[in-house]
C-alpha positions as semicolon CSV with decimal commas, in nm:
position;residue;x (nm);y (nm);z (nm)
1;M;0,002;-0,002;-0,014
2;V;0,285;0,238;0,113
3;D;0,649;0,286;0,070
4;L;0,742;0,170;0,468
5;P;1,107;0,187;0,490
6;G;1,246;-0,028;0,805
7;V;0,948;-0,265;0,783
8;A;1,085;-0,606;0,728
9;P;0,911;-0,868;0,505
10;L;0,773;-1,098;0,766
11;S;0,713;-0,790;1,006
12;P;0,352;-0,776;1,180
13;L;0,205;-0,543;0,923
14;T;0,274;-0,817;0,664
15;I;0,151;-1,091;0,892
16;I;-0,174;-0,910;0,914
17;L;-0,234;-0,850;0,542
18;A;-0,127;-1,226;0,499
19;A;-0,425;-1,316;0,732
20;C;-0,635;-1,079;0,518
21;V;-0,534;-1,252;0,190
22;G;-0,618;-1,608;0,334
23;L;-0,984;-1,488;0,489
24;A;-1,035;-1,320;0,116
25;W;-0,975;-1,629;-0,059
26;A;-1,152;-1,835;0,222
27;L;-1,458;-1,589;0,118
28;T;-1,425;-1,623;-0,203
29;R;-1,461;-1,994;-0,287
30;G;-1,607;-2,117;-0,004
31;G;-1,651;-2,464;0,124
32;R;-1,745;-2,645;0,462
33;G;-2,084;-2,566;0,462
34;R;-2,003;-2,172;0,330
35;P;-2,128;-2,058;-0,015
36;R;-1,897;-1,926;-0,262
37;W;-1,872;-1,557;-0,301
38;P;-1,682;-1,497;-0,666
39;F;-1,821;-1,108;-0,625
40;Y;-1,535;-1,121;-0,332
41;R;-1,239;-1,214;-0,595
42;P;-1,140;-0,877;-0,658
43;V;-1,081;-0,795;-0,304
44;A;-0,834;-1,166;-0,282
45;L;-0,700;-1,062;-0,598
46;L;-0,585;-0,704;-0,472
47;L;-0,474;-0,817;-0,165
48;T;-0,257;-1,107;-0,257
49;W;-0,074;-0,885;-0,534
50;T;-0,038;-0,647;-0,228
51;L;0,197;-0,926;-0,017
52;A;0,351;-1,061;-0,332
53;T;0,494;-0,690;-0,395
54;W;0,576;-0,592;-0,017
55;L;0,777;-0,937;0,029
56;A;0,954;-0,885;-0,331
57;R;1,008;-0,528;-0,237
58;G;1,128;-0,611;0,080
59;A;1,384;-0,875;-0,090
60;L;1,496;-0,616;-0,318
61;Q;1,559;-0,368;-0,025
62;A;1,705;-0,596;0,202
63;W;1,956;-0,783;-0,032
64;I;2,050;-0,478;-0,303
65;L;1,927;-0,157;-0,236
66;Q;1,980;-0,077;0,121
67;P;2,373;-0,224;0,134
68;T;2,430;-0,003;-0,207
69;R;2,253;0,267;-0,121
70;A;2,509;0,247;0,218
71;A;2,809;0,238;0,007
72;L;2,680;0,494;-0,216
73;G;2,566;0,737;0,039
74;P;2,247;0,952;0,028
75;E;2,343;1,175;-0,259
76;L;2,477;0,956;-0,529
77;P;2,235;0,756;-0,779
78;Y;2,199;0,385;-0,832
79;D;2,379;0,308;-1,085
80;G;2,446;-0,084;-1,282
81;P;2,276;-0,392;-1,134
82;A;2,148;-0,188;-0,864
83;R;1,987;0,109;-1,078
84;I;1,822;-0,244;-1,223
85;A;1,647;-0,358;-0,905
86;Y;1,565;-0,009;-0,790
87;F;1,357;0,005;-1,132
88;G;1,194;-0,314;-1,021
89;E;1,149;-0,182;-0,677
90;L;0,994;0,150;-0,815
91;A;0,764;-0,072;-1,022
92;L;0,649;-0,253;-0,781
93;R;0,569;0,021;-0,521
94;I;0,351;0,231;-0,770
95;S;0,155;-0,094;-0,881
96;W;-0,060;-0,076;-0,589
97;H;-0,200;0,270;-0,746
98;F;-0,301;0,091;-1,039
99;A;-0,418;-0,221;-0,848
100;L;-0,617;-0,027;-0,631
101;L;-0,810;0,115;-0,910
102;A;-0,888;-0,197;-1,122
103;A;-1,041;-0,374;-0,802
104;A;-1,242;-0,082;-0,735
105;V;-1,396;-0,114;-1,108
106;A;-1,410;-0,500;-1,106
107;V;-1,612;-0,462;-0,741
108;F;-1,822;-0,147;-0,792
109;L;-1,894;-0,153;-1,164
110;R;-1,869;-0,519;-1,237
111;R;-1,603;-0,473;-1,531
112;R;-1,249;-0,590;-1,604
113;A;-0,986;-0,319;-1,620
114;W;-0,700;-0,474;-1,807
115;W;-0,616;-0,085;-1,966
116;A;-0,464;-0,016;-1,562
117;A;-0,203;-0,271;-1,629
118;A;-0,154;-0,107;-1,952
119;A;-0,107;0,233;-1,769
120;W;0,090;0,094;-1,487
121;V;0,365;-0,032;-1,768
122;A;0,348;0,289;-1,923
123;V;0,417;0,528;-1,601
124;S;0,687;0,294;-1,473
125;A;0,855;0,331;-1,770
126;V;0,840;0,681;-1,774
127;L;0,935;0,706;-1,420
128;C;1,209;0,497;-1,475
129;W;1,333;0,699;-1,803
130;A;1,324;0,978;-1,581
131;Y;1,567;0,860;-1,318
132;P;1,792;1,019;-1,160
133;G;1,652;1,347;-1,268
134;I;1,289;1,256;-1,071
135;R;1,383;1,111;-0,707
136;G;1,379;1,193;-0,376
137;E;1,113;1,468;-0,292
138;N;1,019;1,525;-0,642
139;Q;0,948;1,117;-0,664
140;A;0,738;1,120;-0,333
141;R;0,541;1,428;-0,523
142;V;0,513;1,215;-0,832
143;E;0,368;0,927;-0,629
144;A;0,157;1,125;-0,442
145;I;-0,015;1,236;-0,740
146;I;-0,063;0,884;-0,855
147;G;-0,201;0,783;-0,578
148;T;-0,471;1,062;-0,572
149;I;-0,573;0,988;-0,914
150;A;-0,609;0,624;-0,849
151;L;-0,841;0,758;-0,582
152;L;-1,042;0,994;-0,750
153;G;-1,058;0,706;-1,017
154;S;-1,179;0,446;-0,760
155;G;-1,424;0,681;-0,580
156;W;-1,561;0,742;-0,977
157;A;-1,610;0,391;-0,971
158;M;-1,789;0,413;-0,620
159;W;-2,039;0,656;-0,746
160;R;-2,112;0,525;-1,071
161;G;-2,183;0,175;-0,891
162;Y;-2,422;0,341;-0,676
163;R;-2,587;0,542;-0,921
164;A;-2,635;0,250;-1,145
165;A;-2,807;0,088;-0,813
166;V;-2,565;-0,175;-0,809
167;L;-2,709;-0,447;-0,529
168;P;-2,457;-0,389;-0,241
169;V;-2,246;-0,737;-0,157
170;P;-1,948;-0,744;0,123
171;S;-1,678;-0,719;-0,161
172;H;-1,838;-0,319;-0,173
173;G;-1,762;-0,282;0,221
174;A;-1,407;-0,421;0,162
175;M;-1,334;-0,247;-0,072
176;G;-1,490;0,092;0,105
177;W;-1,238;0,004;0,414
178;I;-0,955;-0,023;0,189
179;L;-1,010;0,301;-0,019
180;A;-1,076;0,482;0,339
181;T;-0,744;0,334;0,471
182;H;-0,550;0,478;0,102
183;L;-0,707;0,809;0,159
184;A;-0,591;0,862;0,504
185;I;-0,260;0,767;0,340
186;V;-0,292;1,022;0,075
187;V;-0,386;1,310;0,270
188;A;-0,192;1,243;0,574
189;V;0,144;1,123;0,461
190;E;0,174;1,139;0,068
191;W;0,053;1,532;0,034
192;G;0,249;1,573;0,394
193;Q;0,545;1,853;0,412
194;N;0,828;1,549;0,418
195;P;0,653;1,249;0,335
196;R;0,987;1,066;0,342
197;A;1,094;1,213;0,691
198;D;0,867;0,947;0,921
199;W;0,652;0,682;0,822
200;S;0,537;0,640;1,148
201;A;0,154;0,794;1,042
202;A;0,141;0,569;0,728
203;R;0,231;0,229;0,957
204;L;-0,050;0,313;1,218
205;V;-0,295;0,401;0,948
206;T;-0,177;0,075;0,743
207;G;-0,204;-0,170;1,052
208;V;-0,543;-0,005;1,160
209;G;-0,657;-0,044;0,829
210;F;-0,556;-0,382;0,778
211;L;-0,701;-0,476;1,131
212;G;-1,042;-0,319;1,042
213;L;-1,023;-0,528;0,719
214;L;-0,932;-0,829;0,892
215;Q;-1,202;-0,810;1,145
216;Y;-1,454;-0,739;0,895
217;Q;-1,403;-1,045;0,661
218;V;-1,348;-1,272;1,021
219;R;-1,728;-1,147;1,075
220;K;-1,777;-1,233;0,695
221;L;-1,656;-1,571;0,716
222;R;-1,873;-1,656;1,006
223;G;-2,197;-1,537;0,884
224;Q;-2,129;-1,757;0,557
225;R;-2,125;-2,064;0,790
226;G;-2,457;-2,299;0,789
227;R;-2,573;-2,115;0,429
228;T;-2,590;-2,362;0,144
229;S;-2,586;-2,074;-0,086
230;P;-2,566;-1,722;-0,105
231;P;-2,873;-1,477;-0,034
232;D;-3,031;-1,298;-0,352
233;R;-2,953;-0,990;-0,179
234;E;-2,575;-1,061;-0,177
235;S;-2,582;-1,163;-0,527
236;P;-2,369;-0,940;-0,779
237;T;-2,583;-0,816;-1,062
238;S;-2,437;-0,977;-1,398
239;A;-2,147;-0,845;-1,565
240;R;-2,213;-0,566;-1,810
């Protein structure tokens, strides 16, 4: 969700996220007397992608980028193989925003948003090409703009779904919680005076957001038990 320097790949935040991933797929696939919720799949995919990118970025940071940065110092840009690793870490970092937008479109509008993947590749290529001209604080502001656009697009998808009277399902509540967490991070951290100086607020907001989502999914999983099929009011509308 956000860049969290100093947070190990297997930190409490990552463990909480992994628990959210497991519950999301349990809700999606059903079993043991619980119905399948295929409409919850975009949430499960979003959380899975987030976990995978956190682990991959943590490995790149721990094994390549942090040792190289310690050797180069704070001013010099990455070069050689370290620059390639940085480009990979950058692409994974900003992928969250595009994955969030694609998931919101899938949940609220029942549409696939393959164009979000193309936009991610294009924006990543531009940012990598612009390096080292755009880095540090300038890079942070660019990422804040990307996050804001993704948030506005997701809000638009939610509004369009509401206007189209799409029947509410539990995936709407999960995405609403995720979007609220992302909004708090964008406002409080990414558009702050020095977004890379102190990430304690981002850690707190992210932890509270995922804990709330975990509790929400636990309640929904308990509510599934004993059902043989999802009730009509929780059935998604047909794909458009």
